[in-house]
Amino acid sequence: MSVSSSGSAAYSGSLEGSNAQRGLWSSRLAFILAATGSAVGLGNIWKFPYVTGENGGGAFVLVYLLCIAIIGIPIMMAEVMIGRRGGHSPVNSIKAIAQRDGLNPAWKLVGAVGILAGFLILSFYSVIGGWAISYVGTTASGQLSGQTADAVGAIFSGLLSNPGTLLLWHTVFMALVMLVVAKGVRSGLERAVSILMPALFVLLLIVVGYAMTTGHFGQAAAFLFQPDFSKLTTSGVLVALGHAFFTLSLGMAVMMAYGSYLPKKISIAKTSITVSVIDTGVALLAGLAIFPIVFANGLEPGAGPGLIFQTLPLAFGQMPMGSLFGTLFFVLLIFAAWTSGISLLEPIVEWLEEQKGMNRTVSTLAAGVVCWALGIASILSLNLWADFAPLGFIPMLEGKTIFDLLDFFTANILLPLGGLLVALMAGWVMSKPAMEKELALSPGAFSLWFVTVRFITPIAVGVVFIYNLM
């Protein structure tokens, strides 16, 4: 049975021809749009600009680009390769590969770690996506026009302090995600990204065009592309390393799940490189859209997480046609969050179809409702449970709410751990001839990838992993 109709066939442990009876991407472009949709999310539009601002601009960007090359692309290739070779959900793909290659079946936990990470991330990611939905109405209605910094901050604080409003928008966002995933690969995922991703690019270019009229576009470009290494710290290097990992949706089992729908004739290397380049390009364009507006209004580029929901709204409220372009910006943010949310739910839905014999609609509802319910804890931690720190007895987790804990646990433990295990599996455990056949690279290109994923990538990810826990 096809995933795009009534669910995938029950998992049989077979490897050869394992994805022949499943829904597949219709083309290389479809996979690129889907994988880019997963990678391009709040990490690009929200997080990249503010971490770049916090870490001095150009030098940070240069390190980030190097990290994409030495960590991002090799691990993405490994994850897509595992997914396509196994032809099932991440857990069952690795289980099938382990059976075929005589590996320890415990390696399937690599897939489980990724699925858990994506599921937990979506539970609070949906809450942030709800903020973006809320801000479309706030901006379009002109509520930000002429407001002071304190007034704009009060609007955001008012949103966070209202659990009912947060629950409404969290529910809307999760419903949008579930609606697409329930329809399967071609009718749901592929159709959605074929509309949302071009729309996202158009909106981003419109906002960049608007930013060019501020008179501070050159200053923003210099901030992003002229390295000043005196502003780069060791901490900044490690942040760049970690963000390169986060922004490509690595360690979340997403690329394994999407890879399982990838036809054999499509090059894993070319598509992985293309996705990485587009994702990086979107992050840089987001910087070129945001920093001219920030500089034009005399605001601080290192404003932190509040850059998008407090600093930028202040700027939009002061600028000509700010309501229009502010609305477009938050619609852009919704599209970016939506495509990523779809990808975060897909791995566990795929697993439920195979492991529990559920059809696509039932598995989507089951996973989506549980994820939505977990998101309520994140909502309450922003207001009614703001003083509740469940693990506050641990020094490094002191004062962290449920929202903070989910963010910390996924970003600092599960994602680096998942990526590290993928690199170790591909570099040290899997059959080298089988990987050569699956990747179909020239001998020189395969050797370069293999040495990178075997030595360089694990060391780099390991350093980030250890640093994050210190």
Short mmCIF file of C-alpha atoms in Angstrom, two decimals:
data_model
loop_
_atom_site.label_atom_id
_atom_site.label_comp_id
_atom_site.label_asym_id
_atom_site.label_seq_id
_atom_site.Cartn_x
_atom_site.Cartn_y
_atom_site.Cartn_z
CA MET A 1 0.00 0.00 0.00
CA SER A 2 1.13 3.54 -0.67
CA VAL A 3 1.80 5.99 2.13
CA SER A 4 0.08 8.61 0.04
CA SER A 5 -3.21 6.74 0.25
CA SER A 6 -3.96 4.59 3.28
CA GLY A 7 -0.62 4.08 4.97
CA SER A 8 2.49 2.03 4.41
CA ALA A 9 2.68 -1.72 4.55
CA ALA A 10 3.50 -3.26 7.90
CA TYR A 11 7.17 -3.50 8.61
CA SER A 12 8.66 -6.82 7.53
CA GLY A 13 12.35 -6.30 8.19
CA SER A 14 13.12 -6.62 4.51
CA LEU A 15 15.82 -4.44 2.97
CA GLU A 16 15.89 -5.24 -0.72
CA GLY A 17 13.20 -3.30 -2.55
CA SER A 18 11.89 -2.13 0.76
CA ASN A 19 10.55 1.17 -0.52
CA ALA A 20 9.13 -0.19 -3.74
CA GLN A 21 5.59 -0.40 -2.35
CA ARG A 22 5.67 2.85 -0.41
CA GLY A 23 4.86 6.41 -1.35
CA LEU A 24 7.86 8.06 -3.01
CA TRP A 25 8.74 11.64 -3.89
CA SER A 26 7.76 12.25 -7.49
CA SER A 27 11.04 13.94 -8.38
CA ARG A 28 14.36 15.24 -7.10
CA LEU A 29 12.81 18.72 -6.90
CA ALA A 30 10.03 17.40 -4.66
CA PHE A 31 12.55 15.94 -2.22
CA ILE A 32 14.64 19.13 -2.29
CA LEU A 33 11.57 21.26 -1.53
CA ALA A 34 10.50 18.94 1.28
CA ALA A 35 13.96 18.65 2.84
CA THR A 36 14.54 22.38 2.46
CA GLY A 37 11.12 22.99 3.99
CA SER A 38 12.22 20.95 6.98
CA ALA A 39 15.56 22.73 7.24
CA VAL A 40 14.19 26.22 6.64
CA GLY A 41 12.26 27.09 9.75
CA LEU A 42 12.39 29.22 12.85
CA GLY A 43 16.10 28.40 13.05
CA ASN A 44 16.70 30.44 9.88
CA ILE A 45 14.26 33.30 10.28
CA TRP A 46 14.24 33.65 14.07
CA LYS A 47 17.38 32.09 15.55
CA PHE A 48 20.10 32.70 12.94
CA PRO A 49 19.74 36.52 12.92
CA TYR A 50 19.80 36.86 16.68
CA VAL A 51 22.72 34.45 17.29
CA THR A 52 24.62 36.23 14.51
CA GLY A 53 23.87 39.55 16.20
CA GLU A 54 24.96 38.23 19.59
CA ASN A 55 28.24 36.87 18.20
CA GLY A 56 29.54 39.79 16.19
CA GLY A 57 28.35 39.21 12.63
CA GLY A 58 30.71 38.32 9.78
CA ALA A 59 33.26 36.16 11.59
CA PHE A 60 30.46 34.11 13.12
CA VAL A 61 28.84 33.70 9.69
CA LEU A 62 32.12 32.46 8.20
CA VAL A 63 32.55 29.84 10.94
CA TYR A 64 28.90 28.85 10.50
CA LEU A 65 29.43 28.27 6.76
CA LEU A 66 32.48 26.10 7.48
CA CYS A 67 30.46 24.10 9.98
CA ILE A 68 27.73 23.50 7.41
CA ALA A 69 30.41 22.05 5.12
CA ILE A 70 32.22 19.81 7.63
CA ILE A 71 29.29 18.74 9.80
CA GLY A 72 26.00 19.54 8.13
CA ILE A 73 26.44 18.06 4.67
CA PRO A 74 28.24 14.82 5.71
CA ILE A 75 25.64 13.98 8.39
CA MET A 76 22.74 14.87 6.11
CA MET A 77 24.13 12.53 3.45
CA ALA A 78 24.49 9.79 6.07
CA GLU A 79 20.93 10.24 7.37
CA VAL A 80 19.36 10.27 3.89
CA MET A 81 21.45 7.24 2.92
CA ILE A 82 20.30 5.29 6.00
CA GLY A 83 16.68 6.17 5.29
CA ARG A 84 16.79 5.20 1.64
CA ARG A 85 18.77 2.02 2.17
CA GLY A 86 16.44 0.87 4.96
CA GLY A 87 13.28 2.06 3.20
CA HIS A 88 11.23 2.31 6.39
CA SER A 89 10.77 4.59 9.38
CA PRO A 90 14.09 5.61 11.01
CA VAL A 91 13.94 2.88 13.68
CA ASN A 92 12.99 0.13 11.24
CA SER A 93 15.40 1.33 8.55
CA ILE A 94 18.30 0.89 10.94
CA LYS A 95 16.85 -2.42 12.17
CA ALA A 96 16.70 -3.68 8.57
CA ILE A 97 20.27 -2.51 7.86
CA ALA A 98 21.48 -4.16 11.06
CA GLN A 99 19.87 -7.46 10.05
CA ARG A 100 21.38 -7.31 6.57
CA ASP A 101 24.90 -6.25 7.64
CA GLY A 102 25.08 -8.31 10.84
CA LEU A 103 25.20 -5.27 13.11
CA ASN A 104 24.14 -5.04 16.73
CA PRO A 105 20.33 -4.45 16.70
CA ALA A 106 20.79 -1.87 19.46
CA TRP A 107 21.80 0.60 16.71
CA LYS A 108 18.08 1.06 16.03
CA LEU A 109 18.12 3.32 19.10
CA VAL A 110 19.77 5.93 16.85
CA GLY A 111 16.46 6.23 15.03
CA ALA A 112 14.52 6.24 18.30
CA VAL A 113 16.63 9.11 19.67
CA GLY A 114 15.91 11.14 16.53
CA ILE A 115 12.17 10.45 16.59
CA LEU A 116 11.99 11.42 20.28
CA ALA A 117 13.94 14.62 19.64
CA GLY A 118 11.68 15.68 16.78
CA PHE A 119 8.53 14.88 18.74
CA LEU A 120 9.64 16.87 21.80
CA ILE A 121 10.81 19.80 19.66
CA LEU A 122 7.47 19.96 17.86
CA SER A 123 5.60 20.17 21.18
CA PHE A 124 7.15 23.57 21.98
CA TYR A 125 7.96 24.58 18.39
CA SER A 126 4.20 24.61 17.81
CA VAL A 127 3.81 27.10 20.65
CA ILE A 128 6.30 29.46 18.98
CA GLY A 129 4.56 28.91 15.64
CA GLY A 130 1.40 30.04 17.42
CA TRP A 131 3.15 33.28 18.39
CA ALA A 132 3.77 33.97 14.70
CA ILE A 133 0.11 33.34 13.85
CA SER A 134 -0.94 35.71 16.62
CA TYR A 135 1.43 38.42 15.38
CA VAL A 136 -0.08 38.38 11.89
CA GLY A 137 -3.30 39.74 13.37
CA THR A 138 -1.46 42.08 15.73
CA THR A 139 0.60 43.60 12.92
CA ALA A 140 -2.13 43.69 10.26
CA SER A 141 -4.53 45.49 12.61
CA GLY A 142 -2.04 48.31 13.15
CA GLN A 143 -1.64 47.69 16.88
CA LEU A 144 2.13 48.22 16.58
CA SER A 145 1.94 51.56 14.76
CA GLY A 146 3.72 54.31 16.64
CA GLN A 147 4.19 52.24 19.77
CA THR A 148 7.07 52.73 22.18
CA ALA A 149 9.50 49.96 23.08
CA ASP A 150 7.70 49.44 26.38
CA ALA A 151 4.33 49.18 24.64
CA VAL A 152 5.63 46.65 22.11
CA GLY A 153 7.20 44.65 24.92
CA ALA A 154 3.89 44.74 26.78
CA ILE A 155 2.09 43.28 23.74
CA PHE A 156 4.47 40.32 23.69
CA SER A 157 4.33 39.90 27.46
CA GLY A 158 0.55 40.03 27.29
CA LEU A 159 0.53 37.22 24.74
CA LEU A 160 2.80 35.02 26.86
CA SER A 161 0.79 35.66 30.02
CA ASN A 162 -2.50 34.53 28.43
CA PRO A 163 -2.69 30.70 28.41
CA GLY A 164 -6.05 30.70 26.61
CA THR A 165 -4.74 32.71 23.66
CA LEU A 166 -1.55 30.65 23.49
CA LEU A 167 -3.59 27.44 23.55
CA LEU A 168 -5.79 28.68 20.70
CA TRP A 169 -2.86 29.46 18.39
CA HIS A 170 -0.93 26.34 19.43
CA THR A 171 -4.01 24.30 18.49
CA VAL A 172 -4.35 26.06 15.13
CA PHE A 173 -0.68 25.45 14.31
CA MET A 174 -0.82 21.75 15.26
CA ALA A 175 -4.02 21.34 13.23
CA LEU A 176 -2.29 22.81 10.16
CA VAL A 177 0.62 20.38 10.61
CA MET A 178 -1.62 17.36 11.13
CA LEU A 179 -3.81 18.27 8.15
CA VAL A 180 -0.84 18.00 5.79
CA VAL A 181 0.82 14.93 7.33
CA ALA A 182 -2.44 12.96 7.36
CA LYS A 183 -2.65 13.18 3.56
CA GLY A 184 0.62 11.28 3.06
CA VAL A 185 3.69 11.84 0.91
CA ARG A 186 2.43 13.09 -2.45
CA SER A 187 -1.04 14.37 -1.56
CA GLY A 188 0.13 15.97 1.70
CA LEU A 189 3.82 16.66 2.19
CA GLU A 190 4.77 17.12 -1.45
CA ARG A 191 1.75 19.22 -2.40
CA ALA A 192 2.15 21.46 0.67
CA VAL A 193 5.86 22.19 0.18
CA SER A 194 5.38 22.77 -3.56
CA ILE A 195 3.14 25.71 -2.59
CA LEU A 196 4.62 26.87 0.70
CA MET A 197 8.31 26.91 -0.23
CA PRO A 198 8.00 29.06 -3.39
CA ALA A 199 5.66 31.36 -1.44
CA LEU A 200 8.20 31.56 1.39
CA PHE A 201 11.00 32.51 -1.03
CA VAL A 202 8.84 35.19 -2.69
CA LEU A 203 7.84 36.68 0.67
CA LEU A 204 11.45 36.68 1.86
CA LEU A 205 12.63 38.46 -1.30
CA ILE A 206 9.85 41.05 -0.89
CA VAL A 207 10.95 41.77 2.69
CA VAL A 208 14.62 41.93 1.57
CA GLY A 209 13.56 44.39 -1.14
CA TYR A 210 11.82 46.47 1.50
CA ALA A 211 14.92 46.34 3.69
CA MET A 212 16.98 47.70 0.79
CA THR A 213 14.94 50.92 0.93
CA THR A 214 15.90 51.69 4.53
CA GLY A 215 19.25 53.23 3.63
CA HIS A 216 21.10 50.77 5.90
CA PHE A 217 21.35 47.77 3.61
CA GLY A 218 25.09 48.31 3.06
CA GLN A 219 25.68 48.44 6.80
CA ALA A 220 23.76 45.18 7.21
CA ALA A 221 25.71 43.49 4.40
CA ALA A 222 28.99 44.59 5.96
CA PHE A 223 27.87 43.31 9.35
CA LEU A 224 27.08 39.90 7.85
CA PHE A 225 29.93 39.46 5.37
CA GLN A 226 32.94 41.40 6.65
CA PRO A 227 34.59 39.20 9.31
CA ASP A 228 35.91 40.87 12.42
CA PHE A 229 37.62 38.04 14.27
CA SER A 230 38.20 40.21 17.32
CA LYS A 231 34.46 39.81 18.01
CA LEU A 232 34.53 36.01 17.74
CA THR A 233 34.84 34.04 20.96
CA THR A 234 35.27 30.34 21.64
CA SER A 235 31.68 30.28 22.74
CA GLY A 236 30.69 31.87 19.41
CA VAL A 237 32.49 29.14 17.47
CA LEU A 238 30.63 26.45 19.39
CA VAL A 239 27.32 28.25 18.91
CA ALA A 240 28.00 28.32 15.16
CA LEU A 241 28.78 24.61 15.26
CA GLY A 242 25.60 23.82 17.15
CA HIS A 243 23.41 26.05 15.01
CA ALA A 244 24.72 24.52 11.77
CA PHE A 245 23.54 21.22 13.17
CA PHE A 246 20.14 22.50 14.31
CA THR A 247 19.25 24.45 11.19
CA LEU A 248 19.55 21.46 8.83
CA SER A 249 17.15 19.34 10.93
CA LEU A 250 19.91 16.86 11.75
CA GLY A 251 19.65 14.43 14.64
CA MET A 252 15.82 14.58 14.46
CA ALA A 253 15.35 11.50 12.20
CA VAL A 254 13.65 13.79 9.67
CA MET A 255 16.17 13.23 6.90
CA MET A 256 16.04 9.46 7.49
CA ALA A 257 12.24 9.55 7.17
CA TYR A 258 12.35 11.73 4.06
CA GLY A 259 15.19 9.64 2.65
CA SER A 260 13.05 6.52 2.93
CA TYR A 261 10.75 8.03 0.28
CA LEU A 262 13.66 8.92 -2.07
CA PRO A 263 13.81 6.98 -5.37
CA LYS A 264 17.06 5.10 -6.00
CA LYS A 265 17.90 7.05 -9.16
CA ILE A 266 18.27 10.37 -7.31
CA SER A 267 21.74 11.40 -6.10
CA ILE A 268 21.95 11.70 -2.32
CA ALA A 269 25.08 13.87 -2.46
CA LYS A 270 23.72 16.40 -4.96
CA THR A 271 20.40 16.75 -3.18
CA SER A 272 22.03 17.08 0.27
CA ILE A 273 24.39 19.78 -0.99
CA THR A 274 21.53 21.59 -2.73
CA VAL A 275 19.36 21.53 0.40
CA SER A 276 22.27 22.80 2.53
CA VAL A 277 23.04 25.63 0.11
CA ILE A 278 19.40 26.74 -0.12
CA ASP A 279 18.97 26.55 3.65
CA THR A 280 22.10 28.65 4.20
CA GLY A 281 21.00 31.10 1.53
CA VAL A 282 17.65 31.57 3.27
CA ALA A 283 19.39 32.23 6.60
CA LEU A 284 21.62 34.87 5.00
CA LEU A 285 18.65 36.46 3.22
CA ALA A 286 16.82 36.56 6.55
CA GLY A 287 19.78 38.47 7.96
CA LEU A 288 19.66 40.88 5.00
CA ALA A 289 15.93 41.32 5.59
CA ILE A 290 16.17 41.94 9.32
CA PHE A 291 19.42 43.82 10.04
CA PRO A 292 18.78 46.83 7.72
CA ILE A 293 15.48 47.39 9.56
CA VAL A 294 17.22 47.00 12.92
CA PHE A 295 20.03 49.43 12.00
CA ALA A 296 17.63 51.93 10.40
CA ASN A 297 15.80 52.24 13.70
CA GLY A 298 18.91 52.46 15.86
CA LEU A 299 18.15 49.11 17.49
CA GLU A 300 20.57 46.50 18.80
CA PRO A 301 21.37 43.51 16.50
CA GLY A 302 22.33 41.41 19.51
CA ALA A 303 18.87 41.69 21.04
CA GLY A 304 18.65 37.93 21.59
CA PRO A 305 15.52 35.80 21.21
CA GLY A 306 13.33 38.90 21.44
CA LEU A 307 14.70 40.22 18.13
CA ILE A 308 11.75 38.90 16.08
CA PHE A 309 8.88 39.38 18.52
CA GLN A 310 9.93 42.61 20.23
CA THR A 311 12.72 44.45 18.39
CA LEU A 312 11.40 44.01 14.84
CA PRO A 313 7.77 44.78 15.72
CA LEU A 314 9.01 48.05 17.25
CA ALA A 315 10.75 48.83 13.96
CA PHE A 316 7.73 47.90 11.83
CA GLY A 317 5.58 50.15 13.99
CA GLN A 318 7.80 53.15 13.22
CA MET A 319 8.33 52.67 9.47
CA PRO A 320 6.27 53.68 6.43
CA MET A 321 4.07 50.75 5.34
CA GLY A 322 5.34 48.92 8.39
CA SER A 323 2.01 47.20 9.03
CA LEU A 324 1.94 45.71 5.52
CA PHE A 325 5.52 44.48 5.50
CA GLY A 326 5.36 43.40 9.12
CA THR A 327 2.33 41.27 8.27
CA LEU A 328 4.17 39.74 5.29
CA PHE A 329 7.13 39.00 7.54
CA PHE A 330 5.06 37.06 10.07
CA VAL A 331 3.25 35.17 7.31
CA LEU A 332 6.73 34.22 6.10
CA LEU A 333 7.56 33.06 9.62
CA ILE A 334 4.41 30.91 9.74
CA PHE A 335 5.26 29.24 6.42
CA ALA A 336 8.79 28.49 7.64
CA ALA A 337 7.51 27.03 10.92
CA TRP A 338 4.75 25.06 9.17
CA THR A 339 7.04 23.23 6.75
CA SER A 340 9.39 22.35 9.61
CA GLY A 341 6.51 21.23 11.83
CA ILE A 342 5.34 18.85 9.11
CA SER A 343 8.76 17.23 8.96
CA LEU A 344 8.99 16.87 12.76
CA LEU A 345 5.73 14.94 12.95
CA GLU A 346 6.42 12.69 9.95
CA PRO A 347 8.99 10.27 11.50
CA ILE A 348 6.76 9.16 14.38
CA VAL A 349 3.71 8.92 12.10
CA GLU A 350 5.70 6.72 9.71
CA TRP A 351 6.79 4.53 12.65
CA LEU A 352 3.22 4.19 13.99
CA GLU A 353 2.03 3.10 10.54
CA GLU A 354 4.64 0.36 10.38
CA GLN A 355 4.85 -0.77 13.96
CA LYS A 356 1.25 -0.47 15.11
CA GLY A 357 -0.51 -1.10 11.80
CA MET A 358 -2.37 2.22 11.98
CA ASN A 359 -3.46 3.95 8.80
CA ARG A 360 -2.07 7.38 7.96
CA THR A 361 -4.98 9.38 9.38
CA VAL A 362 -5.17 7.51 12.69
CA SER A 363 -1.39 7.57 13.23
CA THR A 364 -1.31 11.31 12.52
CA LEU A 365 -4.14 11.97 14.97
CA ALA A 366 -2.55 9.81 17.66
CA ALA A 367 0.90 11.40 17.41
CA GLY A 368 -0.45 14.91 16.84
CA VAL A 369 -2.83 14.92 19.79
CA VAL A 370 -0.17 13.63 22.22
CA CYS A 371 2.28 16.25 20.92
CA TRP A 372 -0.40 18.96 21.26
CA ALA A 373 -1.12 17.87 24.84
CA LEU A 374 2.58 18.01 25.74
CA GLY A 375 2.68 21.51 24.28
CA ILE A 376 0.16 22.62 26.90
CA ALA A 377 2.83 22.12 29.57
CA SER A 378 5.10 24.51 27.63
CA ILE A 379 2.28 27.04 27.41
CA LEU A 380 1.61 26.91 31.16
CA SER A 381 5.34 27.24 31.91
CA LEU A 382 5.21 30.69 30.30
CA ASN A 383 2.59 31.97 32.75
CA LEU A 384 0.80 29.93 35.46
CA TRP A 385 3.77 27.58 35.97
CA ALA A 386 6.45 30.22 35.38
CA ASP A 387 8.00 29.56 38.81
CA PHE A 388 7.87 25.77 38.47
CA ALA A 389 11.35 24.32 37.78
CA PRO A 390 10.90 20.50 37.87
CA LEU A 391 14.62 19.75 37.86
CA GLY A 392 15.79 22.82 39.71
CA PHE A 393 17.66 20.64 42.22
CA ILE A 394 20.26 20.01 39.48
CA PRO A 395 22.61 23.04 39.40
CA MET A 396 22.81 23.35 35.59
CA LEU A 397 19.00 23.15 35.34
CA GLU A 398 18.23 25.54 38.16
CA GLY A 399 15.37 27.89 37.31
CA LYS A 400 14.51 26.16 34.02
CA THR A 401 10.79 25.84 33.31
CA ILE A 402 9.27 22.96 31.34
CA PHE A 403 9.61 25.03 28.14
CA ASP A 404 13.28 25.71 28.94
CA LEU A 405 13.93 22.06 29.81
CA LEU A 406 12.47 20.77 26.54
CA ASP A 407 14.57 23.27 24.61
CA PHE A 408 17.72 22.42 26.59
CA PHE A 409 17.23 18.64 26.50
CA THR A 410 16.61 18.49 22.76
CA ALA A 411 19.12 21.10 21.55
CA ASN A 412 21.96 20.21 23.91
CA ILE A 413 21.56 16.46 24.39
CA LEU A 414 19.31 14.64 21.93
CA LEU A 415 20.29 16.41 18.70
CA PRO A 416 24.09 16.26 19.19
CA LEU A 417 23.78 12.70 20.52
CA GLY A 418 21.69 11.64 17.52
CA GLY A 419 24.10 13.26 15.06
CA LEU A 420 27.12 11.76 16.80
CA LEU A 421 25.60 8.28 16.67
CA VAL A 422 24.73 8.68 12.97
CA ALA A 423 28.32 9.71 12.20
CA LEU A 424 29.74 6.80 14.21
CA MET A 425 27.37 4.34 12.56
CA ALA A 426 28.21 5.51 9.04
CA GLY A 427 31.91 5.98 9.71
CA TRP A 428 32.67 2.89 11.76
CA VAL A 429 29.89 0.29 11.62
CA MET A 430 27.96 0.16 8.34
CA SER A 431 29.13 -1.84 5.34
CA LYS A 432 31.49 0.36 3.33
CA PRO A 433 30.71 -1.32 -0.04
CA ALA A 434 26.98 -0.89 0.63
CA MET A 435 27.45 2.81 1.38
CA GLU A 436 29.57 3.26 -1.76
CA LYS A 437 26.76 1.69 -3.79
CA GLU A 438 24.05 3.79 -2.15
CA LEU A 439 25.89 7.11 -2.44
CA ALA A 440 27.17 6.39 -5.98
CA LEU A 441 30.06 8.87 -5.67
CA SER A 442 33.39 8.89 -7.47
CA PRO A 443 36.14 7.11 -5.48
CA GLY A 444 37.75 10.42 -4.52
CA ALA A 445 34.48 12.04 -3.44
CA PHE A 446 33.45 8.98 -1.42
CA SER A 447 36.84 8.89 0.34
CA LEU A 448 36.50 12.57 1.24
CA TRP A 449 33.01 12.02 2.66
CA PHE A 450 34.04 8.85 4.48
CA VAL A 451 37.10 10.41 6.16
CA THR A 452 35.03 13.45 7.16
CA VAL A 453 32.15 11.45 8.64
CA ARG A 454 34.55 8.97 10.28
CA PHE A 455 36.90 11.41 11.98
CA ILE A 456 36.20 15.14 11.60
CA THR A 457 32.44 15.21 12.12
CA PRO A 458 32.33 13.02 15.27
CA ILE A 459 35.07 15.07 16.91
CA ALA A 460 33.33 18.37 16.10
CA VAL A 461 29.92 17.15 17.28
CA GLY A 462 31.49 15.58 20.37
CA VAL A 463 33.09 18.90 21.31
CA VAL A 464 29.72 20.68 21.03
CA PHE A 465 28.03 17.92 23.00
CA ILE A 466 30.50 18.12 25.88
CA TYR A 467 30.55 21.94 25.87
CA ASN A 468 26.76 22.12 26.07
CA LEU A 469 26.79 19.97 29.19
CA MET A 470 29.47 21.94 31.01
#
